[in-house]
Each structure stands twice: as structure tokens, then as C-alpha cells.
mmCIF file of C-alpha atoms in Angstrom:
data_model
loop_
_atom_site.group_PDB
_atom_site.id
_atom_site.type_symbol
_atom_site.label_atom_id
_atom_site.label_comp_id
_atom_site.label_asym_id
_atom_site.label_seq_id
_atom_site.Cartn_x
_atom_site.Cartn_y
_atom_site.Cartn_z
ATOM 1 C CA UNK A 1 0.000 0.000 0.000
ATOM 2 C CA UNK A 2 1.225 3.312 -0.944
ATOM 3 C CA UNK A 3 1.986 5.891 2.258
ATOM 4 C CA UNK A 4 -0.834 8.201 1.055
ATOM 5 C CA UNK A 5 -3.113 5.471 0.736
ATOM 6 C CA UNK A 6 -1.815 3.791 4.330
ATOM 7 C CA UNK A 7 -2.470 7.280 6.091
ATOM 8 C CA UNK A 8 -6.088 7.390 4.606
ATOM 9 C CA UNK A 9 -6.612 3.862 5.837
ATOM 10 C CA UNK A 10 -5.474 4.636 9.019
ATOM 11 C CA UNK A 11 -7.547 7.878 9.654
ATOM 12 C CA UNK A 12 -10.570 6.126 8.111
ATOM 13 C CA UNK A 13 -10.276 2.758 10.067
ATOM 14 C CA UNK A 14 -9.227 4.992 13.043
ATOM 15 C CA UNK A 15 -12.705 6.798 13.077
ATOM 16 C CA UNK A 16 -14.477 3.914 12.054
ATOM 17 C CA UNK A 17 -13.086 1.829 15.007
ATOM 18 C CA UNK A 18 -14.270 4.272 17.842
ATOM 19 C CA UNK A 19 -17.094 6.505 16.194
ATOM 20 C CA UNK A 20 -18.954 4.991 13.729
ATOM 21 C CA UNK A 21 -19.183 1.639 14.190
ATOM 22 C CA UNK A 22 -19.997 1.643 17.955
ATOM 23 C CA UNK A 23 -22.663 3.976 17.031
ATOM 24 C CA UNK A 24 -23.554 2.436 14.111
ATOM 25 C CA UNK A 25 -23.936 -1.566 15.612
ATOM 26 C CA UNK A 26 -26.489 0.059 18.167
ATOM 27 C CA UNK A 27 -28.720 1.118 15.332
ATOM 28 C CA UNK A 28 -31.663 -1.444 14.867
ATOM 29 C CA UNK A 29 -31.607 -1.126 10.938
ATOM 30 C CA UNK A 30 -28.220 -1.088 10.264
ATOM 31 C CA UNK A 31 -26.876 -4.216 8.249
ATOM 32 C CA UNK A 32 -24.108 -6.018 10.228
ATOM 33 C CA UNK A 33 -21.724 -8.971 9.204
ATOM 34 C CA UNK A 34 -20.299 -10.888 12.073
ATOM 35 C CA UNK A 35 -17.346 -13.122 11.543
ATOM 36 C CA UNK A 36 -15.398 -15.266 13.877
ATOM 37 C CA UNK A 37 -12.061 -12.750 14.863
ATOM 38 C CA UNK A 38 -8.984 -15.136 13.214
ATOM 39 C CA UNK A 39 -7.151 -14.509 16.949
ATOM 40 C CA UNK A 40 -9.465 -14.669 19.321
ATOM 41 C CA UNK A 41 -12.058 -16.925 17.664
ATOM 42 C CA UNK A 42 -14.708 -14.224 18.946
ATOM 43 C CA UNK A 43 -17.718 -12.989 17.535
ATOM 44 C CA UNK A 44 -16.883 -9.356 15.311
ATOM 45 C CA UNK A 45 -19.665 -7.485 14.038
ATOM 46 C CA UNK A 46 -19.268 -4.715 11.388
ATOM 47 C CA UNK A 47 -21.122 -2.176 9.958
ATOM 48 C CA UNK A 48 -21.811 -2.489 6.244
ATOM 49 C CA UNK A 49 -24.032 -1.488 3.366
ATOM 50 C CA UNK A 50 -25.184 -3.552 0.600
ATOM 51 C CA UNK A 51 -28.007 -5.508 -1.173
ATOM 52 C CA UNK A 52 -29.322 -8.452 -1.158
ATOM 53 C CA UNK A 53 -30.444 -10.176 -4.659
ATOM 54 C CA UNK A 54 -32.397 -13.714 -3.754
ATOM 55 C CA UNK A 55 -30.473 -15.705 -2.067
ATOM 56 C CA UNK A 56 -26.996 -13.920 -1.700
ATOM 57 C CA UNK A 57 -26.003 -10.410 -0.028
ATOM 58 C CA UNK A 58 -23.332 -8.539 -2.065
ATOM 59 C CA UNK A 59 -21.536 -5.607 -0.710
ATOM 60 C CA UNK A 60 -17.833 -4.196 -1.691
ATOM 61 C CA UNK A 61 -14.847 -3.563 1.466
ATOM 62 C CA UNK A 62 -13.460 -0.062 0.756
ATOM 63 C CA UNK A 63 -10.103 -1.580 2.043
ATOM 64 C CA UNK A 64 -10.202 -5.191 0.761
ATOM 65 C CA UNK A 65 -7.407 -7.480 1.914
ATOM 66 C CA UNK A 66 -6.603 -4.672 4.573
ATOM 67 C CA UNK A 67 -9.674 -4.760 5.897
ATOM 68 C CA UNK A 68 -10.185 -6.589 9.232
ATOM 69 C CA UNK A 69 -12.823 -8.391 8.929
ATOM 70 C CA UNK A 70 -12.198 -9.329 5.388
ATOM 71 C CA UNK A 71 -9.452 -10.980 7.176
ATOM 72 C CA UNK A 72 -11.414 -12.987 8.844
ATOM 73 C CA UNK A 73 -13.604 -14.106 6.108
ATOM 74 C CA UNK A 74 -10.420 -15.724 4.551
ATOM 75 C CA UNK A 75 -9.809 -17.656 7.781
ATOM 76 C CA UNK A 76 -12.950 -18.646 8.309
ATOM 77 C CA UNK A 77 -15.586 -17.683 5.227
ATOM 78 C CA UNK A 78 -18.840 -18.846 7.529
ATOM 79 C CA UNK A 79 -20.495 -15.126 8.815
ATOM 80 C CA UNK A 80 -23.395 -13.590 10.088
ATOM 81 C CA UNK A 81 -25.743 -10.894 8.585
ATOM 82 C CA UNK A 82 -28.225 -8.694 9.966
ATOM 83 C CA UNK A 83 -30.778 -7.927 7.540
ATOM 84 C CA UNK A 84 -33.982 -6.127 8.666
ATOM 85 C CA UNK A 85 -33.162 -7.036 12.221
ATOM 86 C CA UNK A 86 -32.814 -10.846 11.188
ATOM 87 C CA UNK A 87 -30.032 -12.377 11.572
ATOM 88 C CA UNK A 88 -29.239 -14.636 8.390
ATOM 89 C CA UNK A 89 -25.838 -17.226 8.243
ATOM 90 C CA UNK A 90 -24.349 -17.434 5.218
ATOM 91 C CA UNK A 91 -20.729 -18.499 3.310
ATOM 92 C CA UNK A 92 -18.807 -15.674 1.751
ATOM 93 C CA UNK A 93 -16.592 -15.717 -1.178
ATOM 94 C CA UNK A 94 -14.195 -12.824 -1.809
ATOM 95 C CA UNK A 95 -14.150 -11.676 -5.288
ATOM 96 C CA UNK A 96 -11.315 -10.208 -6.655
ATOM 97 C CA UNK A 97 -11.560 -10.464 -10.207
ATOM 98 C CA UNK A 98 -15.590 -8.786 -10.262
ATOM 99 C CA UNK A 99 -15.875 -5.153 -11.054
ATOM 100 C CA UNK A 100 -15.949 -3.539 -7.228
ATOM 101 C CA UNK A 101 -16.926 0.069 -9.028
ATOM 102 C CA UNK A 102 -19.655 -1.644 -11.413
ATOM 103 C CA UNK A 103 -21.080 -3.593 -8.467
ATOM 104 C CA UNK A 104 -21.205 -0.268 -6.161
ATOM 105 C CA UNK A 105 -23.670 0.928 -9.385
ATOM 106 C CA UNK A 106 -25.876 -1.790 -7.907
ATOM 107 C CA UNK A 107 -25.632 -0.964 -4.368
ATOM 108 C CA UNK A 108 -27.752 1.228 -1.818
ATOM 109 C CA UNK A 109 -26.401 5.109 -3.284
ATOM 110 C CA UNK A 110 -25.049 6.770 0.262
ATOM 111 C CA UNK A 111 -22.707 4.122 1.136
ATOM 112 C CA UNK A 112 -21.672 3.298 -2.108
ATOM 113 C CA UNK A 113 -20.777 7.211 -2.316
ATOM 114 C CA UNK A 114 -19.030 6.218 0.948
ATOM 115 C CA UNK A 115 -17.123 3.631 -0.242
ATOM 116 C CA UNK A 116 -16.117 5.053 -3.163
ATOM 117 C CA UNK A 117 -15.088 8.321 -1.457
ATOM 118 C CA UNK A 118 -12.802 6.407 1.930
ATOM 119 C CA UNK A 119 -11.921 3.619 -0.143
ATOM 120 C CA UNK A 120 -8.429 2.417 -1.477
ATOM 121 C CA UNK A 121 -8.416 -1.016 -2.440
ATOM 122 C CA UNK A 122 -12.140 -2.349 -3.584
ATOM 123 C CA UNK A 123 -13.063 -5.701 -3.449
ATOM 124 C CA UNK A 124 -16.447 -7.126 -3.751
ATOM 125 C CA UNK A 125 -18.087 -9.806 -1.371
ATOM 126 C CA UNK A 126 -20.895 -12.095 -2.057
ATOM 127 C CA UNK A 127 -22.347 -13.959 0.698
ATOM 128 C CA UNK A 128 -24.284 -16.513 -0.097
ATOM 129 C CA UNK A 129 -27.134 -17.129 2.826
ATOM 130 C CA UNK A 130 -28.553 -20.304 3.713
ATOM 131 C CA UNK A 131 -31.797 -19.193 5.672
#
């Protein structure tokens, strides 16, 4: 990662980390994924915006490989979402090779704008669900 691009992910992830997603989690609409933390084998839930089309939920990391808890999706790909206030589990696949800034065309507006704006390194995520 570039130094420009490291100090943006650190001032982004920063305020992330102790404003906006504490806040954020709290909020009874908000879409969350939990994954299992690679370390600690904990719980982690994260704030995220996306879609869901039938039976998967797609949304894009602004950091990709950086991110933490795309992280933990490669250790252990079984997650969590909260949709509606449901809680849905699911298998996600990281996908690399789709088009991040096509699939944010797709994608609730705000956070796309969002994601497009903080972001560095796009990468899209499909999860597929199973309830």
C-alpha cells in the first residue's frame, strides 16, 4: 500500500473503530456482518451497506485485503448478517476479479458514495445465505 493510501486507511479505520461503528452496531436497521475474529475466535460485528439479490447479499470492502474483517472471512468464510433485524448465516466468497466500481452501481447510493469516497483497495463480497 502506498503511504498516502496507508495514512487514509489509518484515519478512516481509526474513526471507524471508535465513532462509527460503535454507534452504528447500536442502530436497529443497520446491516451487520459478524465473523469469527482469526485470533481470538470471537464474535466481530461490522457495519456495512449492501443488497441483497435472492439468495446472496453482495456488498464491496473499501479496504479489501486490509480490511479486518475481510481478514477474517479468509480464515474462516462462515459469517453472520443482519438484515432487517434478522439475523441470516451465510458463506462468503471474496471476489477479486468482479468489477468492485460496477457492483457499487448496484448498491444502496449513500454508502456506495461512501465507499467510493474512503476507499483504497475495492473488493467485492458475495455472501451466499442459507436461511
Amino acid at each position: 500500500m502506498e503511504r498516502a493510501q496507508e495514512i487514509k486507511h489509518r484515519i478512516v479505520t481509526t474513526f471507524q473503530r471508535r465513532v462509527a461503528n460503535p454507534l452504528s452496531t447500536r442502530m436497529p436497521g443497520q446491516v451487520l456482518i459478524e465473523t469469527t475474529g482469526r485470533s481470538s475466535g470471537l464474535a466481530r460485528r461490522t457495519p456495512v451497506g449492501g443488497r441483497r439479490v435472492d439468495g446472496s447479499f453482495w456488498l464491496v470492502s473499501e479496504f479489501g485485503l486490509a480490511s479486518q474483517y475481510v481478514r477474517n472471512i479468509q480464515a474462516d468464510p462462515k459469517v453472520r448478517v443482519r438484515l432487517g433485524g434478522r439475523w441470516y448465516t451465510g458463506t462468503a466468497h471474496l471476489l477479486p476479479d468482479d468489477d468492485a466500481r460496477a457492483r457499487l452501481k448496484t448498491l444502496p447510493r449513500y454508502n456506495s458514495a461512501a465507499v467510493r469516497a474512503f476507499g483504497t483497495d475495492l473488493l467485492t463480497i458475495r455472501i451466499d445465505l442459507t436461511d
